[in-house]
Coordinates of C-alpha atoms and ligand atoms in Angstrom, one line a residue:
X1 CA -37.1 -64.3 -10.6
X2 CA -39.1 -64.1 -7.3
X3 CA -38.3 -61.3 -4.9
X4 CA -35.9 -63.1 -2.6
X5 CA -36.1 -60.5 0.2
X6 CA -39.9 -60.4 0.5
X7 CA -39.9 -61.7 4.1
X8 CA -39.1 -59.1 6.7
X9 CA -37.6 -61.7 9.0
X10 CA -34.2 -62.4 7.7
X11 CA -32.4 -65.7 7.6
X12 CA -29.6 -64.1 9.6
X13 CA -29.1 -60.8 11.4
X14 CA -25.8 -60.4 9.6
X15 CA -23.8 -61.8 6.7
X16 CA -20.1 -61.4 6.8
X17 CA -18.1 -61.9 3.6
X18 CA -14.7 -63.3 4.2
X19 CA -13.1 -65.3 7.1
X20 CA -9.8 -63.5 7.3
X21 CA -8.7 -61.7 10.4
X22 CA -11.5 -59.1 9.9
X23 CA -14.3 -61.6 9.3
X24 CA -13.3 -63.8 12.2
X25 CA -13.3 -61.0 14.7
X26 CA -16.5 -59.5 13.2
X27 CA -18.2 -62.9 13.7
X28 CA -17.0 -63.0 17.3
X29 CA -18.3 -59.5 18.2
X30 CA -21.7 -59.9 16.5
X31 CA -22.2 -63.3 18.2
X32 CA -21.4 -61.5 21.4
X33 CA -24.3 -59.2 20.8
X34 CA -26.6 -62.2 20.4
X35 CA -26.9 -61.8 16.6
X36 CA -27.2 -64.7 14.2
X37 CA -24.4 -64.6 11.7
X38 CA -23.3 -66.4 8.6
X39 CA -19.8 -66.0 7.3
X40 CA -19.0 -66.9 3.7
X41 CA -15.5 -67.7 2.7
X42 CA -14.1 -68.8 -0.6
X43 CA -11.1 -70.7 0.8
X44 CA -11.2 -74.0 2.8
X45 CA -10.0 -72.5 6.0
X46 CA -9.7 -69.2 7.9
X47 CA -6.9 -66.6 7.6
X48 CA -7.7 -64.7 4.4
X49 CA -4.5 -63.1 3.1
X50 CA -2.5 -65.6 5.2
X51 CA -4.5 -68.5 3.8
X52 CA -3.9 -67.6 0.2
X53 CA -0.4 -66.2 0.1
X54 CA 1.6 -69.4 0.5
X55 CA 4.5 -68.5 -1.8
X56 CA 8.0 -69.5 -0.7
X57 CA 9.4 -67.1 1.8
X58 CA 5.9 -65.6 2.6
X59 CA 6.0 -63.9 6.0
X60 CA 4.6 -60.8 7.6
X61 CA 6.8 -57.8 7.6
X62 CA 5.4 -56.3 10.8
X63 CA 6.8 -57.5 14.1
X64 CA 4.2 -60.1 14.9
X65 CA 4.0 -59.7 18.7
X66 CA 2.1 -56.6 17.4
X67 CA 0.6 -58.1 14.2
X68 CA -1.9 -60.0 16.3
X69 CA -5.3 -59.5 18.0
X70 CA -5.4 -57.6 21.2
X71 CA -9.1 -57.9 21.9
X72 CA -8.6 -61.0 24.1
X73 CA -6.0 -60.8 26.9
X74 CA -6.1 -64.6 27.3
X75 CA -5.4 -65.0 23.6
X76 CA -2.5 -62.6 23.5
X77 CA -1.0 -64.2 26.6
X78 CA -1.4 -67.8 25.6
X79 CA -0.2 -67.6 22.0
X80 CA 3.6 -67.9 21.3
X81 CA 5.0 -66.6 18.1
X82 CA 8.1 -68.5 17.1
X83 CA 9.9 -65.8 15.1
X84 CA 10.1 -62.0 14.9
X85 CA 8.4 -62.1 11.5
X86 CA 6.5 -65.4 11.4
X87 CA 6.0 -67.3 8.2
X88 CA 2.7 -67.8 6.5
X89 CA 2.2 -71.2 8.0
X90 CA 2.5 -69.8 11.6
X91 CA 0.0 -67.0 10.8
X92 CA -2.4 -69.6 9.3
X93 CA -2.0 -71.7 12.4
X94 CA -2.8 -68.7 14.6
X95 CA -5.9 -68.0 12.6
X96 CA -7.0 -71.6 13.1
X97 CA -6.3 -71.4 16.8
X98 CA -8.5 -68.3 17.1
X99 CA -11.3 -70.1 15.3
X100 CA -10.9 -73.1 17.7
X101 CA -10.6 -71.0 20.8
X102 CA -13.7 -68.9 20.1
X103 CA -15.6 -71.8 18.4
X104 CA -16.0 -69.8 15.1
X105 CA -16.1 -72.8 12.7
X106 CA -19.9 -73.6 12.9
X107 CA -20.9 -70.1 11.6
X108 CA -18.4 -70.1 8.6
X109 CA -19.4 -71.6 5.3
X110 CA -16.2 -72.4 3.4
X111 CA -15.7 -73.0 -0.3
X112 CA -18.5 -70.4 -0.9
X113 CA -17.9 -67.3 -2.9
X114 CA -20.4 -64.4 -2.6
X115 CA -21.3 -63.3 -6.1
X116 CA -24.1 -60.8 -5.5
X117 CA -25.6 -58.7 -2.7
X118 CA -28.9 -56.9 -3.3
X119 CA -30.6 -54.4 -1.1
X120 CA -34.4 -54.5 -0.7
X121 CA -35.7 -51.1 0.2
X122 CA -39.1 -52.5 1.3
X123 CA -37.8 -55.0 3.8
X124 CA -34.5 -53.3 4.7
X125 CA -32.7 -56.5 4.1
X126 CA -29.8 -57.7 2.0
X127 CA -30.1 -60.8 -0.2
X128 CA -26.7 -62.4 -0.6
X129 CA -26.2 -64.9 -3.4
X130 CA -23.4 -67.4 -3.5
X131 CA -21.6 -69.2 -6.3
X132 CA -23.1 -72.5 -5.2
X133 CA -26.6 -71.2 -6.0
X134 CA -27.4 -70.4 -2.3
X135 CA -29.3 -67.3 -1.2
X136 CA -29.8 -65.9 2.3
X137 CA -31.2 -62.7 3.6
X138 CA -29.7 -60.6 6.3
X139 CA -30.3 -57.2 8.0
X140 CA -26.6 -56.3 7.8
X141 CA -24.0 -57.1 5.1
X142 CA -20.4 -56.7 6.3
X143 CA -17.7 -56.9 3.8
X144 CA -14.5 -58.3 5.3
X145 CA -13.1 -59.0 1.9
X146 CA -9.5 -57.7 2.6
X147 CA -7.4 -55.0 1.0
X148 CA -4.9 -57.3 -0.7
X149 CA -7.1 -60.2 -1.8
X150 CA -8.2 -59.6 -5.4
X151 CA -5.4 -61.1 -7.4
X152 CA -3.8 -59.0 -10.2
X153 CA -3.3 -61.4 -13.1
X154 CA -1.4 -59.3 -15.6
X155 CA -2.6 -59.1 -19.2
X156 CA 0.5 -60.3 -20.9
X157 CA 0.0 -61.6 -24.4
X158 CA 0.6 -65.4 -24.7
X159 CA 0.4 -66.1 -20.9
X160 CA -2.2 -68.7 -21.4
X161 CA -0.3 -70.5 -24.1
X162 CA 2.9 -70.9 -21.9
X163 CA 3.9 -74.6 -22.1
X164 CA 5.4 -74.8 -18.6
X165 CA 3.9 -74.2 -15.1
X166 CA 2.4 -70.8 -14.1
X167 CA 1.8 -69.7 -10.5
X168 CA 0.6 -66.5 -8.9
X169 CA 2.2 -65.7 -5.5
X170 CA -1.3 -64.9 -4.0
X171 CA -2.9 -68.1 -5.2
X172 CA -0.1 -70.6 -4.4
X173 CA -0.8 -74.4 -4.4
X174 CA -1.2 -75.9 -1.0
X175 CA 1.2 -78.7 -1.8
X176 CA 3.9 -76.2 -2.6
X177 CA 6.1 -76.1 -5.8
X178 CA 9.4 -77.8 -6.2
X179 CA 11.8 -75.6 -8.3
X180 CA 14.7 -78.0 -8.1
X181 CA 16.6 -78.1 -11.4
X182 CA 14.1 -75.8 -13.1
X183 CA 14.5 -72.6 -15.0
X184 CA 12.3 -70.0 -13.4
X185 CA 11.0 -66.6 -14.3
X186 CA 9.7 -64.3 -11.5
X187 CA 7.7 -61.3 -12.8
X188 CA 7.4 -58.6 -10.2
X189 CA 9.6 -57.2 -7.4
X190 CA 7.1 -55.9 -4.8
X191 CA 7.0 -57.6 -1.4
X192 CA 5.9 -61.0 -2.7
X193 CA 8.7 -61.0 -5.3
X194 CA 11.3 -59.7 -2.8
X195 CA 10.4 -62.5 -0.3
X196 CA 10.2 -65.3 -2.8
X197 CA 13.1 -64.6 -5.1
X198 CA 15.9 -65.6 -2.6
X199 CA 14.1 -68.8 -1.7
X200 CA 13.4 -69.8 -5.3
X201 CA 17.0 -68.9 -6.3
X202 CA 18.3 -71.5 -3.8
X203 CA 16.4 -74.3 -5.5
X204 CA 16.2 -73.3 -9.2
X205 CA 18.7 -74.2 -11.8
X206 CA 18.4 -70.6 -13.0
X207 CA 16.2 -67.7 -12.0
X208 CA 15.4 -64.8 -14.3
X209 CA 13.9 -61.8 -12.4
X210 CA 11.8 -59.4 -14.5
X211 CA 11.9 -56.0 -12.8
X212 CA 9.7 -53.1 -13.9
X213 CA 10.3 -51.0 -10.8
X214 CA 13.1 -51.4 -8.3
X215 CA 11.9 -51.2 -4.7
X216 CA 13.5 -50.2 -1.4
X217 CA 14.2 -53.4 0.6
X218 CA 15.3 -53.3 4.2
X219 CA 16.8 -56.4 5.8
X220 CA 14.4 -58.2 8.1
X221 CA 17.0 -59.7 10.4
X222 CA 14.4 -62.3 11.2
X223 CA 15.2 -64.5 14.2
X224 CA 13.7 -66.8 16.8
X225 CA 11.9 -64.9 19.6
X226 CA 13.8 -65.1 22.9
X227 CA 11.7 -66.3 25.8
X228 CA 12.7 -63.3 28.0
X229 CA 11.8 -60.8 25.3
X230 CA 8.4 -62.5 24.8
X231 CA 7.8 -62.4 28.6
X232 CA 8.6 -58.7 28.7
X233 CA 6.3 -57.8 25.8
X234 CA 3.5 -59.9 27.3
X235 CA 3.9 -58.3 30.7
X236 CA 3.7 -54.8 29.1
X237 CA 1.1 -55.5 26.4
X238 CA -1.4 -52.9 27.6
X239 CA 1.1 -50.1 27.6
X240 CA 2.7 -51.1 24.3
X241 CA -0.6 -51.6 22.5
X242 CA -1.8 -48.2 23.7
X243 CA 1.4 -46.5 22.6
X244 CA 1.1 -48.1 19.1
X245 CA -2.4 -46.8 18.8
X246 CA -1.1 -43.3 19.3
X247 CA 1.4 -43.8 16.4
X248 CA 0.7 -42.8 12.8
X249 CA 0.9 -46.3 11.5
X250 CA -0.6 -48.2 14.5
X251 CA 2.9 -49.5 15.0
X252 CA 5.2 -48.0 17.5
X253 CA 8.4 -46.8 15.8
X254 CA 10.3 -44.1 17.7
X255 CA 10.9 -41.0 15.6
X256 CA 14.4 -39.6 16.0
X257 CA 13.4 -36.0 15.1
X258 CA 11.0 -33.8 13.2
X259 CA 13.3 -33.3 10.1
X260 CA 16.2 -35.2 8.6
X261 CA 17.5 -31.8 7.4
X262 CA 17.7 -30.5 11.0
X263 CA 20.6 -32.7 11.9
X264 CA 24.1 -33.2 10.5
X265 CA 24.8 -35.8 7.8
X266 CA 26.9 -37.7 10.3
X267 CA 24.1 -37.9 12.8
X268 CA 21.5 -38.8 10.2
X269 CA 23.6 -41.6 8.8
X270 CA 24.2 -42.9 12.3
X271 CA 20.5 -43.0 12.8
X272 CA 19.9 -44.8 9.4
X273 CA 22.7 -47.3 10.1
X274 CA 21.2 -48.2 13.5
X275 CA 17.7 -48.8 11.9
X276 CA 19.2 -50.7 9.0
X277 CA 21.1 -52.9 11.5
X278 CA 17.9 -53.4 13.6
X279 CA 16.0 -54.4 10.5
X280 CA 12.4 -54.0 9.5
X281 CA 10.1 -51.1 8.9
X282 CA 11.3 -48.7 11.6
X283 CA 13.5 -46.8 9.2
X284 CA 10.4 -45.3 7.7
X285 CA 9.8 -43.3 10.9
X286 CA 13.4 -42.2 11.4
X287 CA 12.4 -38.6 10.7
X288 CA 9.0 -37.1 10.5
X289 CA 9.4 -35.3 7.2
X290 CA 10.0 -38.1 4.7
X291 CA 6.5 -37.5 3.2
X292 CA 6.8 -33.7 3.0
X293 CA 10.4 -32.8 2.2
X294 CA 12.1 -34.0 -1.0
X295 CA 15.5 -33.2 0.5
X296 CA 14.8 -35.2 3.6
X297 CA 13.4 -38.1 1.6
X298 CA 16.5 -38.1 -0.7
X299 CA 18.8 -38.6 2.3
X300 CA 17.1 -41.9 3.2
X301 CA 16.8 -42.9 -0.5
X302 CA 20.5 -42.4 -1.1
X303 CA 21.5 -44.1 2.1
X304 CA 19.6 -47.3 0.9
X305 CA 20.9 -47.0 -2.6
X306 CA 24.5 -46.9 -1.2
X307 CA 23.7 -50.0 0.8
X308 CA 22.6 -51.7 -2.4
X309 CA 25.8 -50.6 -4.1
X310 CA 27.8 -52.0 -1.2
X311 CA 26.1 -55.4 -1.3
X312 CA 25.7 -56.2 -5.0
X313 CA 29.0 -57.0 -6.7
X314 CA 28.1 -56.1 -10.3
X315 CA 27.8 -52.2 -10.4
X316 CA 25.4 -52.3 -13.4
X317 CA 23.1 -54.7 -11.6
X318 CA 23.4 -52.6 -8.4
X319 CA 22.3 -49.5 -10.4
X320 CA 19.3 -51.4 -11.8
X321 CA 18.3 -52.4 -8.3
X322 CA 18.7 -48.9 -6.9
X323 CA 15.2 -47.4 -6.8
X324 CA 14.6 -44.2 -8.7
X325 CA 11.3 -43.2 -7.0
X326 CA 11.2 -41.5 -3.7
X327 CA 11.6 -43.5 -0.5
X328 CA 8.1 -44.6 0.8
X329 CA 6.4 -43.6 -2.4
X330 CA 5.6 -47.3 -2.9
X331 CA 5.3 -49.8 -0.1
X332 CA 8.6 -50.4 1.7
X333 CA 9.7 -54.0 1.4
X334 CA 11.4 -56.1 4.1
X335 CA 13.5 -59.0 2.9
X336 CA 16.1 -61.6 3.7
X337 CA 19.2 -61.8 1.5
X338 CA 17.3 -60.0 -1.2
X339 CA 20.1 -57.9 -2.7
X340 CA 22.7 -60.7 -1.9
X341 CA 20.7 -63.0 -4.1
X342 CA 21.8 -61.0 -7.2
X343 CA 25.4 -62.1 -6.5
X344 CA 24.5 -65.7 -7.3
X345 CA 25.6 -67.1 -10.6
X346 CA 22.2 -68.6 -11.2
X347 CA 20.3 -65.3 -11.0
X348 CA 19.8 -62.8 -13.8
X349 CA 18.1 -59.5 -13.4
X350 CA 16.2 -58.3 -16.5
X351 CA 15.2 -54.6 -16.5
X352 CA 11.8 -54.2 -18.1
X353 CA 11.3 -50.6 -17.0
X354 CA 11.7 -49.2 -20.6
X355 CA 11.2 -52.3 -22.7
X356 CA 8.2 -54.2 -21.2
X357 CA 7.6 -57.9 -21.7
X358 CA 6.6 -58.3 -25.3
X359 CA 4.7 -61.5 -24.7
X360 CA 5.0 -65.0 -23.2
X361 CA 5.8 -67.6 -25.7
X362 CA 5.3 -71.4 -25.1
X363 CA 9.0 -71.5 -24.2
X364 CA 9.4 -68.5 -22.0
X365 CA 9.4 -64.7 -21.6
X366 CA 10.1 -62.5 -24.5
X367 CA 11.6 -59.0 -23.9
X368 CA 12.9 -56.8 -26.7
X369 CA 12.8 -59.7 -29.1
X370 CA 14.8 -62.1 -27.0
X371 CA 13.1 -65.2 -25.4
X372 CA 14.3 -66.2 -21.9
X373 CA 13.5 -69.9 -21.9
X374 CA 12.0 -71.1 -18.6
X375 CA 10.0 -74.1 -17.2
X376 CA 8.1 -72.0 -14.6
X377 CA 6.6 -68.5 -14.6
X378 CA 5.9 -67.0 -11.2
X379 CA 3.6 -64.0 -11.3
X380 CA 4.4 -61.8 -8.3
X381 CA 2.3 -59.1 -9.7
X382 CA 0.2 -58.2 -6.7
X383 CA -3.4 -57.2 -6.2
X384 CA -6.2 -55.0 -7.4
X385 CA -5.7 -53.4 -3.9
X386 CA -8.3 -52.1 -1.5
X387 CA -11.2 -51.8 -4.0
X388 CA -10.7 -54.9 -6.1
X389 CA -12.4 -57.5 -3.9
X390 CA -15.5 -55.3 -3.4
X391 CA -15.8 -54.4 -7.1
X392 CA -15.6 -58.1 -8.0
X393 CA -18.9 -58.7 -6.1
X394 CA -22.1 -57.5 -7.8
X395 CA -23.3 -55.2 -4.9
X396 CA -26.6 -53.4 -5.7
X397 CA -27.9 -50.8 -3.3
X398 CA -30.8 -48.4 -3.4
X399 CA -32.5 -48.2 -6.9
X400 CA -30.1 -50.8 -8.1
X401 CA -27.0 -48.6 -7.8
X402 CA -23.9 -50.8 -8.2
X403 CA -20.5 -50.2 -6.5
X404 CA -18.9 -50.4 -9.9
X405 CA -20.9 -47.5 -11.1
X406 CA -20.6 -45.5 -7.9
X407 CA -16.8 -45.9 -7.9
X408 CA -16.3 -45.3 -11.6
X409 CA -14.1 -42.3 -10.9
X410 CA -12.6 -43.7 -7.7
X411 CA -13.9 -45.1 -4.4
X412 CA -16.5 -43.0 -2.5
X413 CA -17.1 -43.9 1.1
X414 CA -17.8 -42.2 4.4
X415 CA -14.8 -43.1 6.7
X416 CA -14.2 -46.2 4.7
X417 CA -17.0 -47.8 6.7
X418 CA -20.2 -47.1 4.8
X419 CA -21.5 -45.7 1.5
X420 CA -24.4 -43.5 0.5
X421 CA -26.9 -45.6 -1.5
X422 CA -25.8 -48.8 0.4
X423 CA -27.7 -49.0 3.7
X424 CA -26.7 -51.5 6.3
X425 CA -23.6 -52.4 4.4
X426 CA -20.3 -51.9 6.2
X427 CA -16.8 -52.3 4.8
X428 CA -14.0 -53.3 7.2
X429 CA -10.8 -51.4 6.3
X430 CA -12.6 -50.0 3.2
X431 CA -11.1 -47.3 0.9
X432 CA -10.9 -44.0 2.7
X433 CA -9.7 -45.6 6.0
X434 CA -6.1 -45.9 7.0
X435 CA -6.0 -49.7 6.3
X436 CA -2.8 -50.5 4.3
X437 CA -0.9 -47.6 5.6
X438 CA -1.2 -49.0 9.1
X439 CA -0.7 -52.2 11.0
X440 CA -3.7 -54.1 9.6
X441 CA -4.8 -56.0 12.7
X442 CA -5.3 -52.9 15.0
X443 CA -7.1 -51.2 12.1
X444 CA -9.3 -54.2 11.7
X445 CA -10.1 -54.3 15.4
X446 CA -10.9 -50.6 15.4
X447 CA -13.4 -51.0 12.5
X448 CA -15.0 -54.2 13.9
X449 CA -15.5 -52.6 17.3
X450 CA -17.0 -49.5 15.7
X451 CA -19.4 -51.5 13.5
X452 CA -20.5 -53.7 16.4
X453 CA -21.1 -50.7 18.7
X454 CA -23.1 -49.1 15.9
X455 CA -25.3 -52.2 15.4
X456 CA -25.8 -52.4 19.1
X457 CA -26.8 -48.7 19.2
X458 CA -29.3 -49.3 16.4
X459 CA -30.8 -52.2 18.3
X460 CA -31.1 -50.2 21.5
X461 CA -32.9 -47.4 19.6
X462 CA -34.9 -49.7 17.4
X463 CA -33.4 -48.5 14.1
X464 CA -33.2 -51.0 11.3
X465 CA -31.6 -48.9 8.6
X466 CA -28.3 -46.9 8.6
X467 CA -26.9 -45.1 5.6
X468 CA -24.1 -42.7 5.0
X469 CA -25.3 -39.2 4.0
X470 CA -24.1 -38.1 0.5
X471 CA -22.8 -34.8 1.8
X472 CA -20.8 -36.4 4.6
X473 CA -19.4 -38.9 2.1
X474 CA -18.4 -36.2 -0.4
X475 CA -16.7 -34.2 2.3
X476 CA -14.8 -37.2 3.5
X477 CA -13.7 -38.2 0.0
X478 CA -12.4 -34.7 -0.6
X479 CA -10.5 -34.8 2.7
X480 CA -8.9 -38.1 1.9
X481 CA -7.8 -36.9 -1.5
X482 CA -6.5 -33.6 -0.1
X483 CA -4.4 -35.4 2.5
X484 CA -3.2 -37.9 -0.1
X485 CA -2.2 -35.2 -2.6
X486 CA -0.1 -33.5 0.1
X487 CA 2.2 -36.5 0.6
X488 CA 5.2 -37.3 -1.5
X489 CA 3.5 -40.6 -2.0
X490 CA 1.5 -38.9 -4.8
X491 CA 4.7 -38.5 -6.9
X492 CA 5.0 -42.0 -8.2
X493 CA 3.0 -44.9 -9.7
X494 CA 1.9 -47.2 -6.9
X495 CA -1.0 -49.5 -5.9
X496 CA -1.9 -47.0 -3.2
X497 CA -3.2 -44.8 -6.1
X498 CA -4.5 -47.7 -8.2
X499 CA -1.7 -47.2 -10.7
X500 CA -0.9 -50.9 -11.0
X501 CA -4.2 -51.8 -12.6
X502 CA -4.8 -50.6 -16.2
X503 CA -7.8 -48.3 -16.4
X504 CA -8.1 -47.9 -12.6
X505 CA -8.8 -44.2 -11.7
X506 CA -5.7 -42.6 -10.1
X507 CA -7.1 -41.8 -6.6
X508 CA -5.5 -42.5 -3.3
X509 CA -7.2 -45.5 -1.8
X510 CA -6.3 -45.3 2.0
X511 CA -6.7 -42.3 4.3
X512 CA -3.1 -41.0 4.8
X513 CA -3.7 -38.9 7.9
X514 CA -2.7 -41.5 10.3
X515 CA -4.4 -44.0 12.7
X516 CA -4.9 -41.8 15.8
X517 CA -6.5 -38.9 13.9
X518 CA -8.8 -41.3 12.0
X519 CA -9.8 -43.3 15.1
X520 CA -10.6 -40.1 17.0
X521 CA -12.8 -39.0 14.1
X522 CA -14.7 -42.4 14.2
X523 CA -15.1 -42.1 17.9
X524 CA -16.5 -38.6 17.6
X525 CA -19.0 -39.6 14.9
X526 CA -20.3 -42.4 17.2
X527 CA -20.3 -40.3 20.3
X528 CA -22.4 -37.7 18.6
X529 CA -25.1 -40.2 17.5
X530 CA -23.5 -41.3 14.2
X531 CA -23.1 -37.9 12.6
X532 CA -23.0 -38.2 8.8
X533 CA -25.2 -41.2 8.8
X534 CA -29.0 -41.3 8.7
X535 CA -30.6 -43.8 11.1
X536 CA -34.2 -44.8 10.5
Ligands
NA7_1 P1 3.0 -55.4 -5.5 O1 3.7 -54.6 -4.4 O2 1.9 -54.7 -6.2 O3 4.1 -55.8 -6.5 C1 3.8 -56.3 -7.8 C2 5.0 -56.3 -8.7 O4 4.7 -56.8 -9.9 C3 5.6 -54.9 -8.9 O5 7.0 -55.0 -9.0 C4 5.0 -54.5 -10.3 O6 5.8 -53.5 -10.9 C5 5.1 -55.8 -11.0 N1 4.1 -55.9 -12.1 C6 2.8 -55.9 -12.0 N2 2.3 -56.1 -13.2 C7 3.3 -56.2 -14.1 C8 3.4 -56.5 -15.5 N3 2.3 -56.5 -16.2 N4 4.6 -56.6 -16.0 C9 5.7 -56.5 -15.2 N5 5.7 -56.3 -13.9 C10 4.5 -56.2 -13.3 O7 2.4 -56.8 -5.0 P2 3.0 -57.8 -3.9 O8 2.2 -59.0 -4.0 O9 4.5 -57.9 -4.1 O10 2.8 -57.0 -2.6 C11 1.6 -56.5 -2.2 C12 1.6 -56.1 -0.8 O11 1.5 -57.2 0.1 C13 2.8 -55.4 -0.3 O12 2.9 -54.1 -0.6 C14 2.7 -55.6 1.2 O13 1.8 -54.7 1.8 C15 2.1 -57.0 1.3 P3 5.4 -52.0 -10.7 O14 5.9 -51.6 -9.3 O15 4.0 -51.8 -10.8 O16 6.2 -51.3 -11.8

């Protein structure tokens, strides 16, 4: 094969992989610098996660006045979110509006999957090859491939031979699925299962839920946004956004106190009741020691377990739904009528924590020798999170080093932004950055702005090559792991540690030290001339 990067003049200054919220904003910023950019996107429209996750009940679990871009004052003033937690269709409409408003469409090539990216050390260019046989060269390759985008299809024997319909929540048909009169199996009770189960139960003749691990589910209390409330938030956006950026998760949740153990049981429960009644994720910030004190964590865990016992009529079912792992060890879920759904006559919970699914037969799901006959199997089995989308592309850096080889024992990055051995390649919300432990949109914006400032700096100083230094990367990876191991999150099996994917090394994927600390570190690196990177 001819050397496809033999010309030093690239086809584009930058290739961006993915047209979700990260890829769209990256395109906008790079174009603002006067760069030529080509974005490749597998789907037929923009939105990324919010393009693909069209399952029934799909909605964001972050209050969406804050789960939105803040880089454009006009955009945040003109857009009106209909609900406190908008549905997938509203998020997809927002993404299309952004693409219209900033005229992003012409630079995005849809229905095009990037299969390979190869670095040429002679020309300092990336060659990017796509599934349709296309090849382009670019100075920079920016991976905006998403943290929850590589679908986890479980290896369950017989799945392919199932005679009915099979769907994965993260790859839902655009036309939707009609469950009316059907017997349905949902496998998985993470956020996607939690959101879809109540909606499917309303339509299906019977719903069997196969639960491997019970999760903590807080009521969303979703509702229409009140005009006065919207006006107030919009009037105070600068202050509210700035406050959120100073919060651990990039979301502003008031903390009631440093320790749940420093207050009386009565006061603590009052606090938990208020947050349960308000709905949503704010309960995770009630006290500051949920990740460091078993005893503090147990108070919140037991509060929620008691809520479940109060909602679910059948005590045996309630105990199965009551989570055993620590609160916040796995991702906290936000739902609507989730526990109430198990009081319906047409819903059966099947505990597969100790007796996993044996196999799928053509008729249904077999557990412990018994076949639950169904017409539809819904896989709500999640993602190969954070690293999966990058590892599914054949990325080859200096001397042919692949990301798969480099990450064999766990992801290695510097700041989740760059990697030794992969010059001029940036990862937006890559492993080792706060990403999935934070409000994703501010984290995306912080990365995009850092990367575009870096490229601008390189242009000003006539550099055409930037690479993370191996020592800086090693130190950062050790720091990420140290912090991860100190949190109680390390005590259970979760996708934060890659535990949901057979064979994936058990290593914390996001940086768990909080958004403000991380953003300060990135600013400091840039202010000091990109310490830890070699520019040439
Ligand atoms: P999650 O949170 O990874 O949930 C996947 C669920 O599927 C979870 O309950 C898993 O059980 C279960 N699962 C996965 N594989 C299997 C097999 N083989 N057999 C039975 N059960 C299985 O994915 P979601 O899509 O719900 O949510 C992802 C994120 O999107 C969410 O955290 C939010 O940030 C938004 P397990 O817990 O591993 O025992």
